[in-house]
Coordinates of C-alpha atoms and ligand atoms in Angstrom, one line a residue:
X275 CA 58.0 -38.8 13.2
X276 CA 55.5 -36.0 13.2
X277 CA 55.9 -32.8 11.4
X278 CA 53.1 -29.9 10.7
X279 CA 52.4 -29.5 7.0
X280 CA 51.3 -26.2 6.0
X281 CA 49.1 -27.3 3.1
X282 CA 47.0 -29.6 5.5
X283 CA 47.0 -27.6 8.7
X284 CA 48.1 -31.0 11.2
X285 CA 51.1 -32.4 12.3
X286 CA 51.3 -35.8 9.9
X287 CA 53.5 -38.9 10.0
X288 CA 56.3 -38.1 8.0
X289 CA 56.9 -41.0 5.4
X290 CA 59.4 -40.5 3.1
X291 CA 58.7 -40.8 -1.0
X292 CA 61.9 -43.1 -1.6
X293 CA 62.6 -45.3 1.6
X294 CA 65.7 -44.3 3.6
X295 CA 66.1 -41.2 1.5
X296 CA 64.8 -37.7 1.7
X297 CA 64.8 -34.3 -0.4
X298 CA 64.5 -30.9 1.0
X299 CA 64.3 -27.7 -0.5
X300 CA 64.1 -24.6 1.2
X301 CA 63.8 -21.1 -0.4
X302 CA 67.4 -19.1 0.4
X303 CA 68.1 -15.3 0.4
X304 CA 68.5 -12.8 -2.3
X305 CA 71.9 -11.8 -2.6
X306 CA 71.8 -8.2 -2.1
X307 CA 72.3 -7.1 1.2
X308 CA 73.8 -8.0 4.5
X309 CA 72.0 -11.0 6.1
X310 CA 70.5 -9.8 9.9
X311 CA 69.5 -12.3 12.4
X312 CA 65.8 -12.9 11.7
X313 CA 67.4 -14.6 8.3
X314 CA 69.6 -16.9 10.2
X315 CA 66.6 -18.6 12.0
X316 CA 65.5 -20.6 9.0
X317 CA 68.4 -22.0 8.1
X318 CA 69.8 -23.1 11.7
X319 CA 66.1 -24.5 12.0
X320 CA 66.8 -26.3 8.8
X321 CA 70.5 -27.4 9.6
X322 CA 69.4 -29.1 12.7
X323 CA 66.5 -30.5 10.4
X324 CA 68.9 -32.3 8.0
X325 CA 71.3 -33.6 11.0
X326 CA 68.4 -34.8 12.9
X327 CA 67.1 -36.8 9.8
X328 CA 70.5 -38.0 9.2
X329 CA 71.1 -39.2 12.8
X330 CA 67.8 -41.0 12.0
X331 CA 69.6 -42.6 9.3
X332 CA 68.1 -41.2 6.5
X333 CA 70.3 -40.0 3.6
X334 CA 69.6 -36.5 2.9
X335 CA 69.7 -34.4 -0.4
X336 CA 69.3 -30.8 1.1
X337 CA 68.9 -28.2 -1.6
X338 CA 69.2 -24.6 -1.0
X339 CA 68.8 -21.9 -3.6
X340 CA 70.2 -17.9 -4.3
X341 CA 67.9 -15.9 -5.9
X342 CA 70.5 -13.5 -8.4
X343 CA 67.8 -12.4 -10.7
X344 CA 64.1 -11.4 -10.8
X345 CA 63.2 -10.4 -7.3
X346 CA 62.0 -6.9 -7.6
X347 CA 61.9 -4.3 -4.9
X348 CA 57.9 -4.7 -4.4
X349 CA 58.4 -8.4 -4.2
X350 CA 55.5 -8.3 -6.8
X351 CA 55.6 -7.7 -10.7
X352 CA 57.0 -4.1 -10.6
X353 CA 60.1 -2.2 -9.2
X354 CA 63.6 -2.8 -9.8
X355 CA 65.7 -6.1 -9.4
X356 CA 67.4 -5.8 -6.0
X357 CA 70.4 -6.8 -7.4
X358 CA 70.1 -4.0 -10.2
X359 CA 69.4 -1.2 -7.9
X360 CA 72.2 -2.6 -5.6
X361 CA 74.3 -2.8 -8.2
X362 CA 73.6 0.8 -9.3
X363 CA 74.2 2.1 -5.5
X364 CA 77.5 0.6 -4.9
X365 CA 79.1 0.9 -8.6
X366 CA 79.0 -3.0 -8.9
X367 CA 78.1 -5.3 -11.4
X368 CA 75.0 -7.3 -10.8
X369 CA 77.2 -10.2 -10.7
X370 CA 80.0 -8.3 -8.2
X371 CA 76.5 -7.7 -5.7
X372 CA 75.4 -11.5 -5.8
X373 CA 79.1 -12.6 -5.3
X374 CA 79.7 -10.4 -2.5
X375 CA 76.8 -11.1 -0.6
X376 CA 76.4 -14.8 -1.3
X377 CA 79.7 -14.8 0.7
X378 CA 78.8 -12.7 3.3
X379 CA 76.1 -15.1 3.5
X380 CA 77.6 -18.6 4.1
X381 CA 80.6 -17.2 6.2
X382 CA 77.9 -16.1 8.5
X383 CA 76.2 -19.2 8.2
X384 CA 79.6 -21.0 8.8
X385 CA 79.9 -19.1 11.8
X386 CA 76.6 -20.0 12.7
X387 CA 77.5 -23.9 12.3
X388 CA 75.2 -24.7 9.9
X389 CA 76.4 -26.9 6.9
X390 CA 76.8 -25.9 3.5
X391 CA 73.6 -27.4 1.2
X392 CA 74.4 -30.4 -1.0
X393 CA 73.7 -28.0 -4.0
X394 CA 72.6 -24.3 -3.6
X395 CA 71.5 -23.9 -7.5
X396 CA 71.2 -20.1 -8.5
X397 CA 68.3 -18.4 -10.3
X398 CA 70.5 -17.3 -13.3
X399 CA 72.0 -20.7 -13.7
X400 CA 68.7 -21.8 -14.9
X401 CA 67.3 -19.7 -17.4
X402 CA 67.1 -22.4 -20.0
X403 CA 65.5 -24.7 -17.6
X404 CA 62.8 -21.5 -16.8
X405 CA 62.2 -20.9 -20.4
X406 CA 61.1 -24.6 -21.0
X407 CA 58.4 -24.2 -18.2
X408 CA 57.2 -21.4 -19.4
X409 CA 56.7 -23.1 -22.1
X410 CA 54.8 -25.5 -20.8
X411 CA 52.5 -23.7 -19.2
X412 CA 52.0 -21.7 -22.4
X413 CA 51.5 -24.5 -23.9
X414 CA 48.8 -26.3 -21.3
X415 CA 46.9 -23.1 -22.2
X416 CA 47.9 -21.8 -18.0
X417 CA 49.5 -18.6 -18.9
X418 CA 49.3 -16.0 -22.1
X419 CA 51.9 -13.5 -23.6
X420 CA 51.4 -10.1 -23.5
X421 CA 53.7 -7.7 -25.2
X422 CA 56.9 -9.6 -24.6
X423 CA 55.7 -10.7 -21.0
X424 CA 54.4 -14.3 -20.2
X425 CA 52.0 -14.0 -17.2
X426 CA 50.3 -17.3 -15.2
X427 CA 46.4 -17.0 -15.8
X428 CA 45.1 -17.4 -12.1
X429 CA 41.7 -18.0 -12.7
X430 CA 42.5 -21.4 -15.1
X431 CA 44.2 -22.7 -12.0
X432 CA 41.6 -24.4 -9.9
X433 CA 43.6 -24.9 -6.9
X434 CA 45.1 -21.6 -6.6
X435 CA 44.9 -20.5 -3.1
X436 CA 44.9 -24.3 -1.2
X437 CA 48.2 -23.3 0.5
X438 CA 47.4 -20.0 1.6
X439 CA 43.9 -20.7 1.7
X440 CA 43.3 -17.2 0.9
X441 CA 40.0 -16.4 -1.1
X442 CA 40.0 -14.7 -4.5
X443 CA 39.8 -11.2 -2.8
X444 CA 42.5 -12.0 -0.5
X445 CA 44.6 -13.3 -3.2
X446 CA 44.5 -9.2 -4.4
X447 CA 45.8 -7.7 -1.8
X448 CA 49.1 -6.6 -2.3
X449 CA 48.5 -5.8 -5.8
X450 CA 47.9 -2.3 -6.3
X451 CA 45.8 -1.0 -9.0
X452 CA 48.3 1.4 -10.8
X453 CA 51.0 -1.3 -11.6
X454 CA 48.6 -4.3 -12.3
X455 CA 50.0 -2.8 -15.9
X456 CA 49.1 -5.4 -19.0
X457 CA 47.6 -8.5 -16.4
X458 CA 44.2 -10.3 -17.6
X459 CA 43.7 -10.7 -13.6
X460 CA 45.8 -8.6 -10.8
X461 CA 45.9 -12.1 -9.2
X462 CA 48.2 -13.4 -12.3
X463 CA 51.7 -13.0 -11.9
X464 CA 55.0 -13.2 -14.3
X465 CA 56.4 -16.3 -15.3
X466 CA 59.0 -13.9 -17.7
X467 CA 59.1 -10.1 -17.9
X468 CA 60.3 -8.2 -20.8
X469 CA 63.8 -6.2 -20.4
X470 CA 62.9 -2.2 -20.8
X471 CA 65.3 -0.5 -22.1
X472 CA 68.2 0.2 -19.8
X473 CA 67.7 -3.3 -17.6
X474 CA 70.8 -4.6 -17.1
X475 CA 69.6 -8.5 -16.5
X476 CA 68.3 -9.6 -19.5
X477 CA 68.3 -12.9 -21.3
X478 CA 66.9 -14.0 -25.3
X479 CA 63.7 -15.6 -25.0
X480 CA 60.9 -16.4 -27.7
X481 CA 59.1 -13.8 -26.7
X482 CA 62.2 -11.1 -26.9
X483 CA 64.7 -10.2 -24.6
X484 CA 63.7 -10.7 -20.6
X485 CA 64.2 -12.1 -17.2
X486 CA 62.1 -14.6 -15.2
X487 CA 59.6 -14.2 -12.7
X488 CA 60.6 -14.5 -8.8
X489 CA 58.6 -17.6 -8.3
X490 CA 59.5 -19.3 -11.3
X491 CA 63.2 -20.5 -10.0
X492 CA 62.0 -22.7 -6.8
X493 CA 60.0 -24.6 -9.4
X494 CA 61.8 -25.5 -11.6
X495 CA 65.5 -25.7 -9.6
X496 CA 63.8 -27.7 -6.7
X497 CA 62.0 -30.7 -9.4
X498 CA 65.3 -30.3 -11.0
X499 CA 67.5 -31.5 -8.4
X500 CA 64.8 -33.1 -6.2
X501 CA 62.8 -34.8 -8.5
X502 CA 58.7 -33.8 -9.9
X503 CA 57.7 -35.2 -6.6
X504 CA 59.9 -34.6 -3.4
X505 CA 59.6 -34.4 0.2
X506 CA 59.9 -31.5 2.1
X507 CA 59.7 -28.0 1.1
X508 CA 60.5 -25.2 3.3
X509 CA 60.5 -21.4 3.8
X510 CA 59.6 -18.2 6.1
X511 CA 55.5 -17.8 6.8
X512 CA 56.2 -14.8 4.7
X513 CA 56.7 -16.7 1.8
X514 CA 53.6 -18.4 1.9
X515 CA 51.9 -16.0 0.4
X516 CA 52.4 -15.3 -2.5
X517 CA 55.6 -17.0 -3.5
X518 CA 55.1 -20.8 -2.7
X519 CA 51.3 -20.4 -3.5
X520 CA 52.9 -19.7 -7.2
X521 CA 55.6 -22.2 -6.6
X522 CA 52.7 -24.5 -6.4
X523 CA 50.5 -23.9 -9.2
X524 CA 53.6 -23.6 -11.6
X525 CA 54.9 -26.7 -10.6
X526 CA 51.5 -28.8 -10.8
X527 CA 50.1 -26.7 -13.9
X528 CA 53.7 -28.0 -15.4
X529 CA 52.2 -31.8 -14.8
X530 CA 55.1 -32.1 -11.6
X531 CA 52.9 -33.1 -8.1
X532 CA 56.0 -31.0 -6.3
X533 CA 56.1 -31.0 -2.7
X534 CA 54.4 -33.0 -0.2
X535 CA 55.3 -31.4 3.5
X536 CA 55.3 -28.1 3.5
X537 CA 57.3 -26.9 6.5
X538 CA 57.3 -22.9 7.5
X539 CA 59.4 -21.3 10.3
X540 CA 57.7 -18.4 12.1
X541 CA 59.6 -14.9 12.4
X542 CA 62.4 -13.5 14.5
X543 CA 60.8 -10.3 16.1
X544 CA 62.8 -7.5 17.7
X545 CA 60.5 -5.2 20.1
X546 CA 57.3 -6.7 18.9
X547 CA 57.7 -6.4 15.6
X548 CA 58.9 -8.8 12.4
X549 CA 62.6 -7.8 11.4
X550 CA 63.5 -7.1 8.3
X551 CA 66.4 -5.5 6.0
X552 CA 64.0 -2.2 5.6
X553 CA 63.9 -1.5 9.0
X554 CA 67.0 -1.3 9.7
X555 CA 67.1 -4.7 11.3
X556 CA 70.4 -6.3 13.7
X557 CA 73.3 -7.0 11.4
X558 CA 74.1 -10.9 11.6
X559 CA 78.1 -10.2 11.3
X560 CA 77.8 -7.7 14.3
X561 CA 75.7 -9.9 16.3
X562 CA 78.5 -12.6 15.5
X563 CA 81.2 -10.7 16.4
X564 CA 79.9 -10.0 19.5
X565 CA 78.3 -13.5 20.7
X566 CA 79.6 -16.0 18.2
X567 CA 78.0 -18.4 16.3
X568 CA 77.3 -21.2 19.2
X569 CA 75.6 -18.4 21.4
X570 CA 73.5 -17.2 18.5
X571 CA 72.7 -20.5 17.4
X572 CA 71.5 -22.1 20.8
X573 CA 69.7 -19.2 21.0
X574 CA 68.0 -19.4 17.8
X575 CA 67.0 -23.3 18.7
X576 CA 65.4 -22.1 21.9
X577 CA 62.2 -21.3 20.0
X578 CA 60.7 -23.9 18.7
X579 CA 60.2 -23.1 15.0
X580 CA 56.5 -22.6 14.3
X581 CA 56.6 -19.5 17.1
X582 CA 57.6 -16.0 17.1
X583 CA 60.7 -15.6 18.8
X584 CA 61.8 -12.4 20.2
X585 CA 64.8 -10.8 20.4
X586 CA 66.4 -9.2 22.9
X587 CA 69.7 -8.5 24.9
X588 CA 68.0 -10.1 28.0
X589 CA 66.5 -13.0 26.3
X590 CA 69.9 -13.4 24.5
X591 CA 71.8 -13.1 27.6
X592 CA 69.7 -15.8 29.1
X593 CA 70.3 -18.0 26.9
X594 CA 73.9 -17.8 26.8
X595 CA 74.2 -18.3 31.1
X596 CA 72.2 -21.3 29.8
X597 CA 74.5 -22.6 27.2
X598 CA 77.5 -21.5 29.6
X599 CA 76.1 -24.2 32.3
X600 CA 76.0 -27.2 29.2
X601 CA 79.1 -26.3 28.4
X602 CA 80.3 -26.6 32.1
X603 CA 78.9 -30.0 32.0
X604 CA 80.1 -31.3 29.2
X605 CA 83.8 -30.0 30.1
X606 CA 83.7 -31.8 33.1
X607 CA 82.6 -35.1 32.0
X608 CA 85.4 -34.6 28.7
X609 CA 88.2 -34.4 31.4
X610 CA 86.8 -37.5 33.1
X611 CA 86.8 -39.2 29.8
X612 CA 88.3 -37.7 26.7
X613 CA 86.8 -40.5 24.7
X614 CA 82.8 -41.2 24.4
X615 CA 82.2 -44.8 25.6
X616 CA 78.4 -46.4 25.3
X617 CA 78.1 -49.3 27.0
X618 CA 74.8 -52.0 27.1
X619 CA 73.4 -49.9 30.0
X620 CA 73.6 -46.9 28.9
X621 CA 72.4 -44.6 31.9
X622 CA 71.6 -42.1 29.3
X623 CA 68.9 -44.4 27.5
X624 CA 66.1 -42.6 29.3
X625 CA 67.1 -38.5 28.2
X626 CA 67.9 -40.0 24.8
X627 CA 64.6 -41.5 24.4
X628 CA 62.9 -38.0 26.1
X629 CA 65.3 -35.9 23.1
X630 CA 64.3 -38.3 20.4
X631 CA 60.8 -37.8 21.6
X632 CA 60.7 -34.3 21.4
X633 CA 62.3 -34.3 18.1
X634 CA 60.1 -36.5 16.6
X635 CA 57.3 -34.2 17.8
X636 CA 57.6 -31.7 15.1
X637 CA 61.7 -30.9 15.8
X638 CA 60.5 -29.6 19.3
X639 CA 64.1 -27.9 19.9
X640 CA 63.0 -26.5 22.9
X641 CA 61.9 -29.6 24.5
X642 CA 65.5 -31.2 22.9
X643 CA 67.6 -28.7 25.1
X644 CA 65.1 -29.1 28.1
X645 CA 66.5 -32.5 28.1
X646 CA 69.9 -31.4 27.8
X647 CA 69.5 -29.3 31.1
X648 CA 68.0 -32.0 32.7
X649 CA 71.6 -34.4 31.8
X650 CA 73.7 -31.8 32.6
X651 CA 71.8 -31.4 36.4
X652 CA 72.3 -35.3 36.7
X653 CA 75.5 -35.2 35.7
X654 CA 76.6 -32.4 37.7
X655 CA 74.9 -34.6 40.6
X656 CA 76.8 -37.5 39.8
X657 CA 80.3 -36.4 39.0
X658 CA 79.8 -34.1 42.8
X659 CA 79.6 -37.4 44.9
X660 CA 83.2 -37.9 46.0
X661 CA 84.5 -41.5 45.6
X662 CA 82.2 -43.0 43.2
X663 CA 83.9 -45.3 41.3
X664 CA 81.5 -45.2 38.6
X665 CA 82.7 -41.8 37.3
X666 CA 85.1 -42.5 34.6
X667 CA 82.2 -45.0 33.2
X668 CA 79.5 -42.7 33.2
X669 CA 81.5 -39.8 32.3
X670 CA 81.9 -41.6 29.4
X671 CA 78.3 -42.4 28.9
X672 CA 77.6 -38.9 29.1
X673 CA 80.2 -37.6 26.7
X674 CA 78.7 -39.8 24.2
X675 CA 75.2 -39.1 25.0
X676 CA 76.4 -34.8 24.7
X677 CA 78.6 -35.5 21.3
X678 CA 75.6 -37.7 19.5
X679 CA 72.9 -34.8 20.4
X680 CA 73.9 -31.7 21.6
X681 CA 77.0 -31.4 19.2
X682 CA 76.4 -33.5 16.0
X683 CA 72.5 -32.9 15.9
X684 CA 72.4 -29.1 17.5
X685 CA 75.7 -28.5 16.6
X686 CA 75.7 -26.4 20.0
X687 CA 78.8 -28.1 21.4
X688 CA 82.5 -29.7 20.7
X689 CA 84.2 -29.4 17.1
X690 CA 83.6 -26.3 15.3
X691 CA 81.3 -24.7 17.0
X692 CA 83.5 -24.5 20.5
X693 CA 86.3 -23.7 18.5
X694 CA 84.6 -20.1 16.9
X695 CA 83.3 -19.8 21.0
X696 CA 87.2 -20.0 22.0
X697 CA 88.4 -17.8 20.0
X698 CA 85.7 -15.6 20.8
X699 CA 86.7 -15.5 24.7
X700 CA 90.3 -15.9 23.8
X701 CA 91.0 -12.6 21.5
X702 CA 88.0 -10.7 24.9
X703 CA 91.1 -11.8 27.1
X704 CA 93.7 -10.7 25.1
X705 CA 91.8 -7.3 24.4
X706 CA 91.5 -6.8 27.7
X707 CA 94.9 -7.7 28.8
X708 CA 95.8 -4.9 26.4
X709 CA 93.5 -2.1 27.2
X710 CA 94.5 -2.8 30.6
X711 CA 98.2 -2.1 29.9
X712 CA 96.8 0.7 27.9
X713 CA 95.0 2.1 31.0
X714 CA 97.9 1.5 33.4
X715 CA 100.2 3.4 31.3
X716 CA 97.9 6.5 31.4
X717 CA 97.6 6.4 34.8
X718 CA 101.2 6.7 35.1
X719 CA 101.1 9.6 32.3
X720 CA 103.0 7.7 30.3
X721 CA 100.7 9.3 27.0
X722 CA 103.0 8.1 24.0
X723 CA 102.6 4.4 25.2
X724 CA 99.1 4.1 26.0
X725 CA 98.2 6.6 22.0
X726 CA 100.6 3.6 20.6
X727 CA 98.8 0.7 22.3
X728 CA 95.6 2.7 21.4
X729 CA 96.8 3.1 17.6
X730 CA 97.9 -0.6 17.0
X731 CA 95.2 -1.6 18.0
X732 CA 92.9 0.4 15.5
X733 CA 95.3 -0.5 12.9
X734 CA 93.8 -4.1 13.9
X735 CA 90.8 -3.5 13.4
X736 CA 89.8 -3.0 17.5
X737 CA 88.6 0.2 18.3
X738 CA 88.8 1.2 22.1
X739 CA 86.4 3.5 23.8
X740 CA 86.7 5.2 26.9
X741 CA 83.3 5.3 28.7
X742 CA 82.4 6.3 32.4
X743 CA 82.2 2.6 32.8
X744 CA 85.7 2.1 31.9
X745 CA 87.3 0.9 28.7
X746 CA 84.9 -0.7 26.0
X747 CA 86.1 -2.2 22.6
X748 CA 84.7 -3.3 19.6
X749 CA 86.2 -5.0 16.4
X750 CA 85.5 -3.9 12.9
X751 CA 87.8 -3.8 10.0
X752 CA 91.6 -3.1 9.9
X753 CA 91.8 0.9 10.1
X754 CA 95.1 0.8 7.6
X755 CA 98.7 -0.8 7.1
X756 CA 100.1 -2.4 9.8
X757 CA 103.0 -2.1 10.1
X758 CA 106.2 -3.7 12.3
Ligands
AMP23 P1 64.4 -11.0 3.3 O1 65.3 -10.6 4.3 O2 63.1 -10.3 3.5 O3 64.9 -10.9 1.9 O4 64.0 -12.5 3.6 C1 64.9 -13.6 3.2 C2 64.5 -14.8 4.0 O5 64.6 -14.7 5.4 C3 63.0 -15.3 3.7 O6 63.0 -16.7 3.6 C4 62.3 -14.8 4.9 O7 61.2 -15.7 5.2 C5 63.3 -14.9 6.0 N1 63.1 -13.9 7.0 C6 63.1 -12.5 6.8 N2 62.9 -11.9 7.9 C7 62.7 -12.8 8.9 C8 62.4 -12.7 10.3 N3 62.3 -11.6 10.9 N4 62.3 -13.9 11.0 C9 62.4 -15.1 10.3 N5 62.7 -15.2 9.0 C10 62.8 -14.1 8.3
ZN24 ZN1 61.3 -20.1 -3.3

């Protein structure tokens, strides 16, 4: 298998540390807002990472952190923690932000099919473990106190920069001059930062009350669970710079050789342009109620990771006609033959080897579903020809060859995934059944049934809307009591 490792700049033979085992971390959100769809195309990327590795027959420790504490609203050394000002915004506790979002978080992710991680440690879990490697570094003479805050000295880090491969000056940028504050170098960053007054995270430390640095966590949680040495670490191309670039550096300066792929998903861009919570970016729970979670997710996997992506309702609709026609396929070979059968000549044996290909050529997803359209056409093909008695056999080839790689490795088909796409197109019927009644009873001027019809149904949570293009709905949640 071939994978493209950041830190070397080539697609390498992917060996694993322990044979028949391997560990993957990959930097998760910060619990403070709502997730929009540009964060969902990690960790489907990832998902399909960990099934694909497991279908190899690798066992698979997938960790996955939260980041509760310590990011700050520059993503830098200054600002307020976005939990903190989240907090402050909505009358929460910190605690009340993380919890609320980490949920909103994996039920989206749920929707979207992808699996929970085998542990998804949290930042504030691990303050002792944070402390001690601060220590360390203090201690191996990498970082220096100042005033309560324990900084990473840069320039006693030889390698700082071979990830990024950014020079010294480019290792500035981003750093601006007024908040470089008490730093021996604007290029060092905080391992711990002292609590002002008023900050409402705060923890003892030897060096007074504080909170850790943003970067710190990944080190420390990921050689925690993973081991000094592991296999794979993941994370957006945004994170490159500057937070696994620190990962790094902490992690080695702490004697730990940390990770040894370094795997980074390009962005999800809408217009031309990255997406992101600032901008006012496409709300993943929206987007979910409105597509579900297969469409979203076949859609994601149409990119193959390392490219931009862009999205759009055309590109989006697109892909769901596409997924519509695999679906069609793999309907009509479940009727022929409601159980998977894979006999010694498997007619499948050539696609399979063409997906497994693909997939071992740097998780080329595209490619992967190429290969999927090209069953589906043969099957299609096949099952057309009246009077071949082959069918039931195939059909069963080909319900085995769908179920082992489009549902359990994309997770684009069968179990859960169908089931949140059937609902989906069962409650648009029933909707529309309604507003139809709804409609029928104004053109009769029949006003006090179609205003009830019109009021249960807000009272459900649909609102109805009359356009010049008829009756459109949308489902947010429940307006009040319902009652009856
Ligand atoms: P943020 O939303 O900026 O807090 O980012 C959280 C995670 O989502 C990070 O791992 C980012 O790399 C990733 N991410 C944010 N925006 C995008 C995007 N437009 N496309 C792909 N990944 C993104
Ligand atoms: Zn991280």
């Amino acid at each position: 298998m071939q994978v493209y490792n950041t830190l070397t700049r080539q697609k390498e033979t992917f060996v694993p540390l322990s044979e028949g085992h391997v560990g993957i971390y990959v930097c998760g959100p910060t619990v403070y807002s709502e997730p929009h769809i540009g964060n969902a195309r990690g960790p489907v990327f990832f998902d399909v990472v960990r099934r694909w590795f497991t279908h190899e027959g690798l066992r698979v420790r997938y960790v996955s952190n939260v980041t509760d504490v310590g990011h700050l609203t520059d993503d830098a050394d200054e600002g307020e923690d976005k939990l903190a000002k989240r907090a402050r915004l909505e009358q929460l506790e910190p605690m009340e932000v993380a919890e609320k979002y980490f949920w909103r978080y994996f039920d989206a992710m749920a929707r979207l099919g992808v699996r929970r991680p085998d542990i998804i440690p949290r930042a504030s879990g691990h303050i002792t473990e944070q402390l001690a490697m601060t220590q360390m570094l203090l201690e191996g003479g990498l970082a220096y106190e100042r005033d309560g805050s324990v900084y990473f000295d840069v320039s006693a880090w030889r390698d700082y920069g071979e990830l990024s491969r950014r020079n010294p000056d480019e290792q500035q940028e981003g750093t601006r001059v007024e908040v470089r504050g008490d730093k021996d170098d604007p290029r060092d960053f905080a391992l711990w930062k002292r609590a002002e007054a008023g900050h409402i995270m705060r923890w003892p430390s030897p060096w007074g009350d504080g909170y850790p640095g943003w970067h710190l966590e990944c080190s420390v949680m990921s050689t925690k669970y993973l081991g000094d040495t592991f296999d794979i670490h993941g994370g957006g191309l945004d994170l490159i710079f500057p937070h696994h670039e620190c990962e790094i550096a902490q992690a080695r300066g702490a004697g730990k050789p940390f990770a040894r792929y370094w795997l980074h998903w390009n962005f999800l861009t809408f217009g031309g342009e990255k997406m992101a919570k600032s901008k006012g970016s496409l709300a993943l729970s929206e987007l979910l109620e409105e597509h579900g979670g297969v469409a979203l997710r076949f859609h994601l996997l149409g990119a193959h990771y390392r490219s931009v992506s862009d999205f759009s309702d055309e590109s989006l609709h697109a892909s769901k006609q596409g997924l519509r026609r695999l679906h069609d396929a793999y309907a009509a070979v479940s009727k022929l033959a409601p159980t998977a059968t894979q006999s010694q000549n498997d007619p499948f044996a050539p696609l399979r080897a063409r997906f497994e290909a693909a997939m071992n050529d740097d998780f080329n997803t595209p490619q992967a579903i190429a290969v999927l359209f090209d069953a589906s056409r043969e099957v299609n093909a096949k099952l057309s020809r009246a009077g071949d008695t082959g069918a039931p056999a195939y059909a069963g080839a080909a319900k085995a060859f769908f179920d082992d790689l489009a549902r359990d490795v994309l997770g684009i088909m069968g179990g859960q995934a169908q089931s949140v796409q059937d609902d989906t197109a069962l409650l648009d019927g029933l909707v529309e059944l309604v507003s139809a009644q709804r409609q029928e009873a104004r053109l009769r001027r029949d006003f006090a049934t179609s205003d009830a019809i019109r009021d249960r149904l807000a009272e459900l949570g649909v609102a109805l809307e009359d356009t010049p293009e008829g009756v459109r709905w949308k489902r947010g949640e429940p307006k009040g009591k319902v009652s009856g």
